[in-house]
PDB file of C-alpha atoms and ligand atoms in Angstrom:
ATOM      1  CA  MET A   4     108.767  58.162 119.474  1.00 44.00           C
ATOM      2  CA  PRO A   5     106.589  55.398 121.320  1.00 44.00           C
ATOM      3  CA  ARG A   6     108.710  52.064 122.029  1.00 40.00           C
ATOM      4  CA  ALA A   7     106.414  49.711 119.580  1.00 42.00           C
ATOM      5  CA  ALA A   8     107.398  51.720 116.486  1.00 45.00           C
ATOM      6  CA  ARG A   9     109.416  49.987 114.179  1.00 48.00           C
ATOM      7  CA  LEU A  10     113.231  51.865 113.673  1.00 65.00           C
ATOM      8  CA  ASP A  11     113.416  51.364 110.262  1.00 84.00           C
ATOM      9  CA  SER A  12     111.283  51.386 107.692  1.00 87.00           C
ATOM     10  CA  ALA A  13     113.239  49.875 104.418  1.00 90.00           C
ATOM     11  CA  HIS A  14     110.289  47.122 104.532  1.00 88.00           C
ATOM     12  CA  ILE A  15     108.242  49.496 102.481  1.00 89.00           C
ATOM     13  CA  THR A  16     110.413  50.508  99.686  1.00 90.00           C
ATOM     14  CA  PRO A  17     109.071  47.512  97.526  1.00 90.00           C
ATOM     15  CA  SER A  18     105.895  49.151  97.114  1.00 93.00           C
ATOM     16  CA  ALA A  19     107.618  51.821  94.999  1.00 96.00           C
ATOM     17  CA  HIS A  20     108.258  49.012  92.215  1.00 97.00           C
ATOM     18  CA  TYR A  21     104.691  48.412  92.220  1.00 96.00           C
ATOM     19  CA  THR A  22     103.577  52.841  91.700  1.00 97.00           C
ATOM     20  CA  GLY A  23     106.134  53.034  89.472  1.00 98.00           C
ATOM     21  CA  TYR A  24     104.809  50.891  87.028  1.00 98.00           C
ATOM     22  CA  VAL A  25     101.637  51.596  87.538  1.00 98.00           C
ATOM     23  CA  TRP A  26     102.403  55.391  86.645  1.00 98.00           C
ATOM     24  CA  TYR A  27     104.254  54.162  83.621  1.00 98.00           C
ATOM     25  CA  ARG A  28     101.207  51.717  82.679  1.00 97.00           C
ATOM     26  CA  HIS A  29      99.076  55.263  82.586  1.00 97.00           C
ATOM     27  CA  ARG A  30     101.175  57.137  80.967  1.00 97.00           C
ATOM     28  CA  LEU A  31     102.477  59.212  83.094  1.00 98.00           C
ATOM     29  CA  ALA A  32     105.819  57.813  83.199  1.00 98.00           C
ATOM     30  CA  GLU A  33     108.891  56.791  80.708  1.00 97.00           C
ATOM     31  CA  GLU A  34     109.981  53.156  80.378  1.00 97.00           C
ATOM     32  CA  PRO A  35     113.110  53.527  82.152  1.00 97.00           C
ATOM     33  CA  PHE A  36     110.883  53.655  85.621  1.00 98.00           C
ATOM     34  CA  VAL A  37     109.665  50.447  85.056  1.00 97.00           C
ATOM     35  CA  THR A  38     112.035  48.044  87.203  1.00 97.00           C
ATOM     36  CA  ALA A  39     111.638  44.169  86.759  1.00 97.00           C
ATOM     37  CA  PHE A  40     110.238  43.842  90.132  1.00 96.00           C
ATOM     38  CA  GLY A  41     107.386  46.354  90.014  1.00 97.00           C
ATOM     39  CA  ARG A  42     106.467  44.236  86.750  1.00 97.00           C
ATOM     40  CA  LEU A  43     106.683  41.155  88.106  1.00 96.00           C
ATOM     41  CA  ALA A  44     104.120  42.219  91.537  1.00 94.00           C
ATOM     42  CA  HIS A  45     101.553  44.475  89.182  1.00 96.00           C
ATOM     43  CA  GLY A  46     101.025  41.089  87.289  1.00 95.00           C
ATOM     44  CA  LEU A  47     101.536  38.825  90.434  1.00 93.00           C
ATOM     45  CA  LEU A  48      99.158  41.147  92.398  1.00 92.00           C
ATOM     46  CA  ALA A  49      96.399  41.609  89.375  1.00 93.00           C
ATOM     47  CA  PRO A  50      93.906  38.736  90.163  1.00 92.00           C
ATOM     48  CA  LEU A  51      93.877  40.170  93.563  1.00 88.00           C
ATOM     49  CA  SER A  52      93.349  44.193  92.410  1.00 89.00           C
ATOM     50  CA  TRP A  53      90.521  42.090  89.835  1.00 91.00           C
ATOM     51  CA  GLY A  54      88.836  40.745  92.398  1.00 88.00           C
ATOM     52  CA  ALA A  55      88.419  43.782  94.681  1.00 86.00           C
ATOM     53  CA  ARG A  56      87.319  45.736  91.523  1.00 88.00           C
ATOM     54  CA  THR A  57      84.675  42.961  89.998  1.00 88.00           C
ATOM     55  CA  ALA A  58      83.054  42.333  94.132  1.00 85.00           C
ATOM     56  CA  PHE A  59      83.512  45.160  95.706  1.00 83.00           C
ATOM     57  CA  GLY A  60      83.737  47.944  92.947  1.00 82.00           C
ATOM     58  CA  LEU A  61      87.620  48.922  94.062  1.00 86.00           C
ATOM     59  CA  ASP A  62      89.980  50.052  91.733  1.00 90.00           C
ATOM     60  CA  VAL A  63      93.573  50.003  93.866  1.00 90.00           C
ATOM     61  CA  GLU A  64      94.857  51.796  90.992  1.00 94.00           C
ATOM     62  CA  HIS A  65      92.050  54.148  91.142  1.00 93.00           C
ATOM     63  CA  LEU A  66      93.307  55.078  94.905  1.00 92.00           C
ATOM     64  CA  LEU A  67      96.773  55.670  93.332  1.00 96.00           C
ATOM     65  CA  LEU A  68      95.678  57.776  90.399  1.00 97.00           C
ATOM     66  CA  GLN A  69      93.387  60.040  92.243  1.00 97.00           C
ATOM     67  CA  ARG A  70      95.776  61.248  95.049  1.00 97.00           C
ATOM     68  CA  HIS A  71      98.782  61.235  92.150  1.00 98.00           C
ATOM     69  CA  LEU A  72      97.031  63.257  89.624  1.00 98.00           C
ATOM     70  CA  LEU A  73      95.315  65.552  93.248  1.00 98.00           C
ATOM     71  CA  ILE A  74      99.216  66.291  94.224  1.00 98.00           C
ATOM     72  CA  ASP A  75     100.261  67.258  90.253  1.00 98.00           C
ATOM     73  CA  ALA A  76      97.417  69.621  89.633  1.00 98.00           C
ATOM     74  CA  LEU A  77      98.263  71.360  93.205  1.00 98.00           C
ATOM     75  CA  LEU A  78     102.038  71.591  92.503  1.00 98.00           C
ATOM     76  CA  ARG A  79     101.264  73.159  88.946  1.00 98.00           C
ATOM     77  CA  GLU A  80      99.126  75.526  90.603  1.00 98.00           C
ATOM     78  CA  ALA A  81     101.694  76.174  92.834  1.00 98.00           C
ATOM     79  CA  ILE A  82     104.415  77.072  90.362  1.00 98.00           C
ATOM     80  CA  GLU A  83     101.798  78.533  88.002  1.00 98.00           C
ATOM     81  CA  GLN A  84     100.188  80.979  90.512  1.00 98.00           C
ATOM     82  CA  GLN A  85     102.444  81.350  93.336  1.00 97.00           C
ATOM     83  CA  GLY A  86     105.441  81.023  91.916  1.00 97.00           C
ATOM     84  CA  MET A  87     107.031  78.108  93.455  1.00 98.00           C
ATOM     85  CA  ARG A  88     110.616  77.271  92.310  1.00 98.00           C
ATOM     86  CA  GLN A  89     111.804  74.853  95.055  1.00 98.00           C
ATOM     87  CA  VAL A  90     110.401  71.489  95.530  1.00 98.00           C
ATOM     88  CA  VAL A  91     111.388  68.999  97.404  1.00 98.00           C
ATOM     89  CA  GLU A  92     109.873  65.413  96.871  1.00 98.00           C
ATOM     90  CA  ILE A  93     110.305  63.457  99.889  1.00 98.00           C
ATOM     91  CA  ALA A  94     109.648  59.563  99.637  1.00 98.00           C
ATOM     92  CA  CYS A  95     110.007  60.132  95.817  1.00 98.00           C
ATOM     93  CA  GLY A  96     110.349  56.129  95.218  1.00 98.00           C
ATOM     94  CA  LEU A  97     110.476  55.291  91.172  1.00 98.00           C
ATOM     95  CA  SER A  98     108.275  58.206  90.763  1.00 98.00           C
ATOM     96  CA  PRO A  99     108.254  60.243  87.596  1.00 98.00           C
ATOM     97  CA  ARG A 100     107.053  63.460  88.876  1.00 98.00           C
ATOM     98  CA  GLY A 101     110.163  64.752  88.993  1.00 98.00           C
ATOM     99  CA  ARG A 102     111.283  64.312  85.857  1.00 98.00           C
ATOM    100  CA  ARG A 103     107.902  65.827  84.577  1.00 98.00           C
ATOM    101  CA  PHE A 104     108.065  68.468  86.085  1.00 98.00           C
ATOM    102  CA  CYS A 105     111.496  69.574  85.246  1.00 98.00           C
ATOM    103  CA  VAL A 106     110.200  68.986  81.263  1.00 97.00           C
ATOM    104  CA  ARG A 107     107.863  70.956  81.482  1.00 98.00           C
ATOM    105  CA  TYR A 108     109.314  74.335  83.855  1.00 98.00           C
ATOM    106  CA  PRO A 109     112.734  74.486  83.132  1.00 97.00           C
ATOM    107  CA  ASP A 110     113.118  77.389  85.719  1.00 97.00           C
ATOM    108  CA  VAL A 111     111.973  74.933  88.825  1.00 98.00           C
ATOM    109  CA  ARG A 112     114.478  73.379  91.493  1.00 98.00           C
ATOM    110  CA  TYR A 113     113.310  69.700  92.043  1.00 98.00           C
ATOM    111  CA  LEU A 114     115.368  67.293  94.739  1.00 98.00           C
ATOM    112  CA  GLU A 115     113.826  64.294  94.863  1.00 98.00           C
ATOM    113  CA  ALA A 116     114.919  62.090  98.209  1.00 98.00           C
ATOM    114  CA  ASP A 117     114.106  58.889  99.148  1.00 98.00           C
ATOM    115  CA  LEU A 118     115.695  55.755 101.862  1.00 97.00           C
ATOM    116  CA  PRO A 119     119.825  55.362 101.017  1.00 97.00           C
ATOM    117  CA  PRO A 120     119.471  51.955  99.050  1.00 97.00           C
ATOM    118  CA  MET A 121     116.244  53.532  96.484  1.00 97.00           C
ATOM    119  CA  ALA A 122     117.967  56.790  96.244  1.00 98.00           C
ATOM    120  CA  ALA A 123     120.805  55.735  95.040  1.00 98.00           C
ATOM    121  CA  ARG A 124     118.711  54.014  92.182  1.00 97.00           C
ATOM    122  CA  LYS A 125     116.444  56.236  91.686  1.00 98.00           C
ATOM    123  CA  ARG A 126     119.957  58.475  91.343  1.00 98.00           C
ATOM    124  CA  LEU A 127     121.618  55.845  88.740  1.00 98.00           C
ATOM    125  CA  LEU A 128     118.367  55.836  86.990  1.00 98.00           C
ATOM    126  CA  LEU A 129     117.954  59.499  86.420  1.00 98.00           C
ATOM    127  CA  HIS A 130     122.129  59.712  85.501  1.00 98.00           C
ATOM    128  CA  GLU A 131     121.996  57.039  82.691  1.00 98.00           C
ATOM    129  CA  GLU A 132     118.909  58.756  80.970  1.00 98.00           C
ATOM    130  CA  GLY A 133     120.664  62.244  81.424  1.00 97.00           C
ATOM    131  CA  TRP A 134     118.156  63.412  83.158  1.00 97.00           C
ATOM    132  CA  LEU A 135     120.120  64.687  86.311  1.00 97.00           C
ATOM    133  CA  ASP A 136     121.448  68.231  86.319  1.00 95.00           C
ATOM    134  CA  SER A 137     122.393  70.910  88.893  1.00 94.00           C
ATOM    135  CA  ARG A 138     118.756  71.714  89.165  1.00 95.00           C
ATOM    136  CA  HIS A 139     117.216  68.177  89.278  1.00 98.00           C
ATOM    137  CA  GLN A 140     119.048  65.771  92.420  1.00 97.00           C
ATOM    138  CA  VAL A 141     118.524  62.737  94.038  1.00 98.00           C
ATOM    139  CA  ARG A 142     119.684  62.368  97.677  1.00 98.00           C
ATOM    140  CA  PRO A 143     119.106  60.491 100.512  1.00 98.00           C
ATOM    141  CA  VAL A 144     116.869  61.031 103.816  1.00 98.00           C
ATOM    142  CA  ASP A 145     115.126  59.029 106.536  1.00 98.00           C
ATOM    143  CA  ILE A 146     112.158  60.659 107.744  1.00 98.00           C
ATOM    144  CA  LEU A 147     113.117  58.899 111.076  1.00 97.00           C
ATOM    145  CA  ALA A 148     116.260  60.407 111.494  1.00 97.00           C
ATOM    146  CA  GLU A 149     116.141  62.994 114.039  1.00 96.00           C
ATOM    147  CA  SER A 150     120.096  64.171 113.248  1.00 96.00           C
ATOM    148  CA  GLY A 151     123.038  63.153 111.078  1.00 96.00           C
ATOM    149  CA  ALA A 152     123.618  62.472 107.495  1.00 96.00           C
ATOM    150  CA  HIS A 153     120.088  61.876 106.951  1.00 97.00           C
ATOM    151  CA  ASP A 154     117.941  63.659 109.028  1.00 98.00           C
ATOM    152  CA  LEU A 155     115.594  66.661 107.131  1.00 98.00           C
ATOM    153  CA  GLN A 156     118.064  69.478 108.302  1.00 97.00           C
ATOM    154  CA  THR A 157     121.003  68.005 105.511  1.00 98.00           C
ATOM    155  CA  LEU A 158     117.968  67.916 103.632  1.00 98.00           C
ATOM    156  CA  PHE A 159     117.016  71.147 103.382  1.00 98.00           C
ATOM    157  CA  SER A 160     120.292  72.672 104.073  1.00 96.00           C
ATOM    158  CA  GLY A 161     121.007  72.668  99.874  1.00 87.00           C
ATOM    159  CA  LEU A 162     117.963  74.487  99.297  1.00 97.00           C
ATOM    160  CA  ASN A 163     117.967  78.626  98.673  1.00 97.00           C
ATOM    161  CA  PRO A 164     116.766  79.736 102.537  1.00 97.00           C
ATOM    162  CA  GLU A 165     115.637  83.364 100.589  1.00 97.00           C
ATOM    163  CA  ALA A 166     113.176  80.933  98.848  1.00 98.00           C
ATOM    164  CA  PRO A 167     109.432  79.792  99.362  1.00 98.00           C
ATOM    165  CA  VAL A 168     110.023  75.913  98.795  1.00 98.00           C
ATOM    166  CA  LEU A 169     106.741  72.704  98.753  1.00 98.00           C
ATOM    167  CA  VAL A 170     107.359  69.584  99.829  1.00 98.00           C
ATOM    168  CA  ILE A 171     105.754  66.904  98.511  1.00 99.00           C
ATOM    169  CA  THR A 172     105.623  63.516 100.139  1.00 98.00           C
ATOM    170  CA  GLU A 173     103.246  60.575  98.388  1.00 98.00           C
ATOM    171  CA  GLY A 174     102.443  56.983  99.984  1.00 97.00           C
ATOM    172  CA  LEU A 175     103.873  57.778 103.131  1.00 97.00           C
ATOM    173  CA  VAL A 176     102.453  58.375 106.110  1.00 97.00           C
ATOM    174  CA  ASN A 177     100.054  55.581 106.287  1.00 95.00           C
ATOM    175  CA  TYR A 178     102.923  53.616 107.107  1.00 93.00           C
ATOM    176  CA  PHE A 179     103.961  54.779 110.076  1.00 95.00           C
ATOM    177  CA  GLU A 180     101.719  54.693 113.219  1.00 95.00           C
ATOM    178  CA  LEU A 181     100.209  58.512 113.790  1.00 97.00           C
ATOM    179  CA  PRO A 182     102.698  59.375 116.702  1.00 97.00           C
ATOM    180  CA  VAL A 183     105.731  58.175 114.373  1.00 97.00           C
ATOM    181  CA  ILE A 184     104.789  60.541 111.650  1.00 98.00           C
ATOM    182  CA  GLU A 185     103.422  63.267 113.540  1.00 98.00           C
ATOM    183  CA  SER A 186     106.613  63.674 114.894  1.00 98.00           C
ATOM    184  CA  PHE A 187     108.379  63.521 111.278  1.00 98.00           C
ATOM    185  CA  TRP A 188     105.371  66.155 110.765  1.00 98.00           C
ATOM    186  CA  ALA A 189     106.492  68.279 113.612  1.00 98.00           C
ATOM    187  CA  ARG A 190     110.468  68.257 112.437  1.00 98.00           C
ATOM    188  CA  LEU A 191     109.468  69.116 109.050  1.00 98.00           C
ATOM    189  CA  ALA A 192     107.212  71.790 109.946  1.00 98.00           C
ATOM    190  CA  ALA A 193     110.148  73.256 112.383  1.00 98.00           C
ATOM    191  CA  GLU A 194     112.539  72.978 108.876  1.00 98.00           C
ATOM    192  CA  LEU A 195     110.045  74.612 106.639  1.00 98.00           C
ATOM    193  CA  ARG A 196     110.014  77.862 109.417  1.00 97.00           C
ATOM    194  CA  ARG A 197     113.925  78.741 108.374  1.00 97.00           C
ATOM    195  CA  PHE A 198     111.630  79.424 104.600  1.00 98.00           C
ATOM    196  CA  PRO A 199     110.125  82.479 103.564  1.00 98.00           C
ATOM    197  CA  ALA A 200     106.509  80.348 103.047  1.00 98.00           C
ATOM    198  CA  ALA A 201     106.889  76.619 103.191  1.00 98.00           C
ATOM    199  CA  THR A 202     103.590  74.714 101.754  1.00 98.00           C
ATOM    200  CA  TYR A 203     103.681  70.828 102.165  1.00 98.00           C
ATOM    201  CA  LEU A 204     101.361  68.268 100.082  1.00 98.00           C
ATOM    202  CA  THR A 205     100.612  64.889 100.868  1.00 98.00           C
ATOM    203  CA  ASP A 206      98.664  62.036 100.564  1.00 98.00           C
ATOM    204  CA  LEU A 207      96.040  60.790 103.314  1.00 97.00           C
ATOM    205  CA  TYR A 208      93.697  57.647 103.803  1.00 95.00           C
ATOM    206  CA  PRO A 209      91.801  59.178 106.748  1.00 96.00           C
ATOM    207  CA  ASP A 210      89.753  56.527 109.024  1.00 94.00           C
ATOM    208  CA  LEU A 211      86.430  56.849 107.584  1.00 93.00           C
ATOM    209  CA  ARG A 212      84.370  54.286 109.681  1.00 92.00           C
ATOM    210  CA  GLU A 213      80.776  55.375 108.082  1.00 91.00           C
ATOM    211  CA  HIS A 214      82.191  54.957 104.338  1.00 91.00           C
ATOM    212  CA  PRO A 215      80.313  53.573 102.415  1.00 90.00           C
ATOM    213  CA  ARG A 216      83.338  51.063 101.505  1.00 89.00           C
ATOM    214  CA  TYR A 217      85.044  51.182 104.982  1.00 90.00           C
ATOM    215  CA  ARG A 218      85.158  47.432 105.403  1.00 88.00           C
ATOM    216  CA  GLN A 219      86.716  46.300 101.896  1.00 86.00           C
ATOM    217  CA  LEU A 220      89.155  49.095 102.281  1.00 85.00           C
ATOM    218  CA  ARG A 221      90.211  47.295 106.187  1.00 86.00           C
ATOM    219  CA  TRP A 222      90.787  43.880 104.228  1.00 84.00           C
ATOM    220  CA  GLY A 223      92.735  45.732 101.286  1.00 82.00           C
ATOM    221  CA  ILE A 224      95.387  47.732 103.487  1.00 82.00           C
ATOM    222  CA  ASP A 225      95.627  44.607 105.740  1.00 83.00           C
ATOM    223  CA  LEU A 226      96.575  43.231 102.658  1.00 82.00           C
ATOM    224  CA  VAL A 227      99.132  46.192 101.830  1.00 80.00           C
ATOM    225  CA  GLY A 228     100.474  46.142 105.426  1.00 79.00           C
ATOM    226  CA  ARG A 229     101.555  41.798 104.809  1.00 80.00           C
ATOM    227  CA  LEU A 230     102.562  42.597 101.676  1.00 81.00           C
ATOM    228  CA  THR A 231     105.200  44.982 102.704  1.00 78.00           C
ATOM    229  CA  ARG A 232     106.011  43.306 105.874  1.00 79.00           C
ATOM    230  CA  GLY A 233     104.312  45.643 108.236  1.00 80.00           C
ATOM    231  CA  ARG A 234     101.752  47.525 108.799  1.00 85.00           C
ATOM    232  CA  TYR A 235      98.971  49.909 107.338  1.00 87.00           C
ATOM    233  CA  TYR A 236      97.126  52.817 109.215  1.00 92.00           C
ATOM    234  CA  LEU A 237      94.795  55.071 108.808  1.00 93.00           C
ATOM    235  CA  HIS A 238      94.537  58.636 110.501  1.00 95.00           C
ATOM    236  CA  TYR A 239      92.105  60.567 111.795  1.00 97.00           C
ATOM    237  CA  GLN A 240      88.648  60.243 111.833  1.00 95.00           C
ATOM    238  CA  ASP A 241      87.450  63.209 109.527  1.00 94.00           C
ATOM    239  CA  ASP A 242      88.866  66.581 108.301  1.00 95.00           C
ATOM    240  CA  ALA A 243      88.459  68.149 111.236  1.00 96.00           C
ATOM    241  CA  ALA A 244      90.666  65.844 112.677  1.00 97.00           C
ATOM    242  CA  ILE A 245      93.300  66.018 110.033  1.00 98.00           C
ATOM    243  CA  ALA A 246      93.373  69.948 110.318  1.00 97.00           C
ATOM    244  CA  ARG A 247      93.753  69.946 114.055  1.00 98.00           C
ATOM    245  CA  GLY A 248      96.370  66.766 114.049  1.00 98.00           C
ATOM    246  CA  PHE A 249      98.571  69.276 111.332  1.00 98.00           C
ATOM    247  CA  SER A 250      97.873  72.561 113.671  1.00 98.00           C
ATOM    248  CA  GLY A 251      98.779  70.528 116.511  1.00 98.00           C
ATOM    249  CA  CYS A 252     102.247  69.806 114.533  1.00 98.00           C
ATOM    250  CA  GLY A 253     102.982  73.179 113.883  1.00 98.00           C
ATOM    251  CA  PHE A 254     101.510  73.857 110.450  1.00 98.00           C
ATOM    252  CA  SER A 255      99.092  77.495 110.309  1.00 93.00           C
ATOM    253  CA  ALA A 256      96.916  76.713 107.302  1.00 95.00           C
ATOM    254  CA  VAL A 257      95.515  73.240 106.723  1.00 97.00           C
ATOM    255  CA  ARG A 258      93.450  72.528 103.385  1.00 97.00           C
ATOM    256  CA  LEU A 259      91.840  69.349 102.546  1.00 97.00           C
ATOM    257  CA  HIS A 260      91.739  68.184  98.708  1.00 97.00           C
ATOM    258  CA  ASP A 261      89.283  65.948  97.112  1.00 96.00           C
ATOM    259  CA  PRO A 262      89.907  64.005  94.307  1.00 95.00           C
ATOM    260  CA  LYS A 263      87.074  65.264  92.468  1.00 94.00           C
ATOM    261  CA  GLU A 264      88.751  68.681  92.276  1.00 94.00           C
ATOM    262  CA  VAL A 265      90.628  67.405  89.413  1.00 94.00           C
ATOM    263  CA  ALA A 266      88.296  66.291  86.486  1.00 90.00           C
ATOM    264  CA  ALA A 267      91.011  64.097  85.002  1.00 91.00           C
ATOM    265  CA  ALA A 268      91.104  61.756  87.852  1.00 93.00           C
ATOM    266  CA  PRO A 269      89.261  58.790  88.001  1.00 92.00           C
ATOM    267  CA  GLN A 270      86.194  58.816  89.987  1.00 90.00           C
ATOM    268  CA  ASP A 271      83.996  56.906  92.140  1.00 87.00           C
ATOM    269  CA  ALA A 272      80.163  56.610  92.750  1.00 85.00           C
ATOM    270  CA  TRP A 273      81.321  56.759  96.448  1.00 87.00           C
ATOM    271  CA  PRO A 274      82.833  59.798  98.428  1.00 90.00           C
ATOM    272  CA  ALA A 275      86.826  59.744  98.263  1.00 91.00           C
ATOM    273  CA  LEU A 276      88.803  57.489  99.858  1.00 92.00           C
ATOM    274  CA  VAL A 277      91.899  59.771  99.632  1.00 95.00           C
ATOM    275  CA  ARG A 278      92.831  62.609 100.950  1.00 97.00           C
ATOM    276  CA  VAL A 279      95.651  65.009  99.825  1.00 98.00           C
ATOM    277  CA  VAL A 280      95.945  67.606 102.896  1.00 98.00           C
ATOM    278  CA  GLU A 281      97.938  71.480 101.633  1.00 98.00           C
ATOM    279  CA  ALA A 282      99.334  72.956 104.617  1.00 98.00           C
ATOM    280  CA  ARG A 283     101.706  75.822 105.301  1.00 98.00           C
ATOM    281  CA  VAL A 284     104.101  76.919 108.150  1.00 96.00           C
TER     282      VAL A 284
HETATM  283  C1  SAM B   5     104.428  53.441  98.417  1.00 82.01           C
HETATM  284  S1  SAM B   5     106.254  53.911  97.852  1.00 82.01           S
HETATM  285  C2  SAM B   5     105.519  55.372  96.898  1.00 82.01           C
HETATM  286  C3  SAM B   5     106.455  55.998  96.502  1.00 82.01           C
HETATM  287  C4  SAM B   5     106.344  57.054  95.735  1.00 82.01           C
HETATM  288  N1  SAM B   5     106.315  58.444  96.469  1.00 82.01           N
HETATM  289  C5  SAM B   5     105.182  57.207  95.155  1.00 82.01           C
HETATM  290  O1  SAM B   5     104.094  57.247  94.774  1.00 82.01           O
HETATM  291  O2  SAM B   5     105.211  56.166  93.078  1.00 82.01           O
HETATM  292  C6  SAM B   5     107.289  54.399  99.806  1.00 82.01           C
HETATM  293  C7  SAM B   5     108.019  54.867  99.064  1.00 82.01           C
HETATM  294  O3  SAM B   5     108.426  55.398 100.752  1.00 82.01           O
HETATM  295  C8  SAM B   5     109.813  55.400 101.164  1.00 82.01           C
HETATM  296  N2  SAM B   5     110.004  55.554 102.608  1.00 82.01           N
HETATM  297  C9  SAM B   5     109.659  54.489 103.118  1.00 82.01           C
HETATM  298  N3  SAM B   5     110.205  54.483 104.608  1.00 82.01           N
HETATM  299  C10 SAM B   5     111.229  56.439 104.410  1.00 82.01           C
HETATM  300  C11 SAM B   5     111.777  56.847 105.174  1.00 82.01           C
HETATM  301  N4  SAM B   5     112.225  56.996 106.724  1.00 82.01           N
HETATM  302  N5  SAM B   5     112.373  57.922 105.116  1.00 82.01           N
HETATM  303  C12 SAM B   5     112.280  58.212 103.410  1.00 82.01           C
HETATM  304  N6  SAM B   5     111.796  57.423 102.631  1.00 82.01           N
HETATM  305  C13 SAM B   5     111.066  56.465 102.970  1.00 82.01           C
HETATM  306  C14 SAM B   5     110.108  54.194 100.429  1.00 82.01           C
HETATM  307  O4  SAM B   5     111.787  53.913 100.707  1.00 82.01           O
HETATM  308  C15 SAM B   5     109.820  54.247  99.037  1.00 82.01           C
HETATM  309  O5  SAM B   5     110.385  54.852  98.315  1.00 82.01           O
END
């Protein structure tokens, strides 16, 4: 890990309250997923979101919904068409996906994971609603941990090693410098090779310098960085570079998905700013 990298990423956690409120607003989540901080943050940021929407046509909630609905669609396809029955969602935050998919697919095992304080909060939330059981659980993990109780090996040790697994991260990878997140991807690919088949789905914002909204996006992500007391990085300059990056981390097949694939996702007049990467080992 480069010396400049932060060794702890707890400063990112508050952003999960904001996105949790966005999922609720768009009827993707039930009320228990809403926190007072999420509602407050959404209200405080509303003038900025309005400004970006009216001045540049950039809708933050569109960007969030595009990635969320695309990951949902790919997960549904994996369950319904490929028989996937084990799902691990890392950096789950206050996302309602685990709950929604457990209700819809009673034979899917869904493990949610996040940094210990957020994992504890999510576990309590699901427990209080009576939504936790042997197939829907929450565990602590730190994607920066290379060993110890919060590393990937410990997280995956609770799964059935004889069955395929699908891993999701959403709203996570652009908070880290490329060498740091590539080191996570390499450790993840190594863990996934222990399973007979494995798929990794993640959203990723590339550094699309020719994009008509590039300057506005840069402005927006600098703001996200400042609000989360860290930085927000754009990774890889085009789709080919993304595919090369994932291959270099040990994934053998990489497909890139565009929000335009999902009819339910809001569409913009210009090419999408976000990709969802589907990588297999
Ligand atoms: C922007 S939120 C996204 C939450 C959720 N995936 C969503 O889309 O609503 C980022 C999440 O990453 C988690 N996170 C930050 N650093 C992490 C780490 N080192 N390991 C695991 N999760 C981490 C935070 O706690 C937070 O829940």
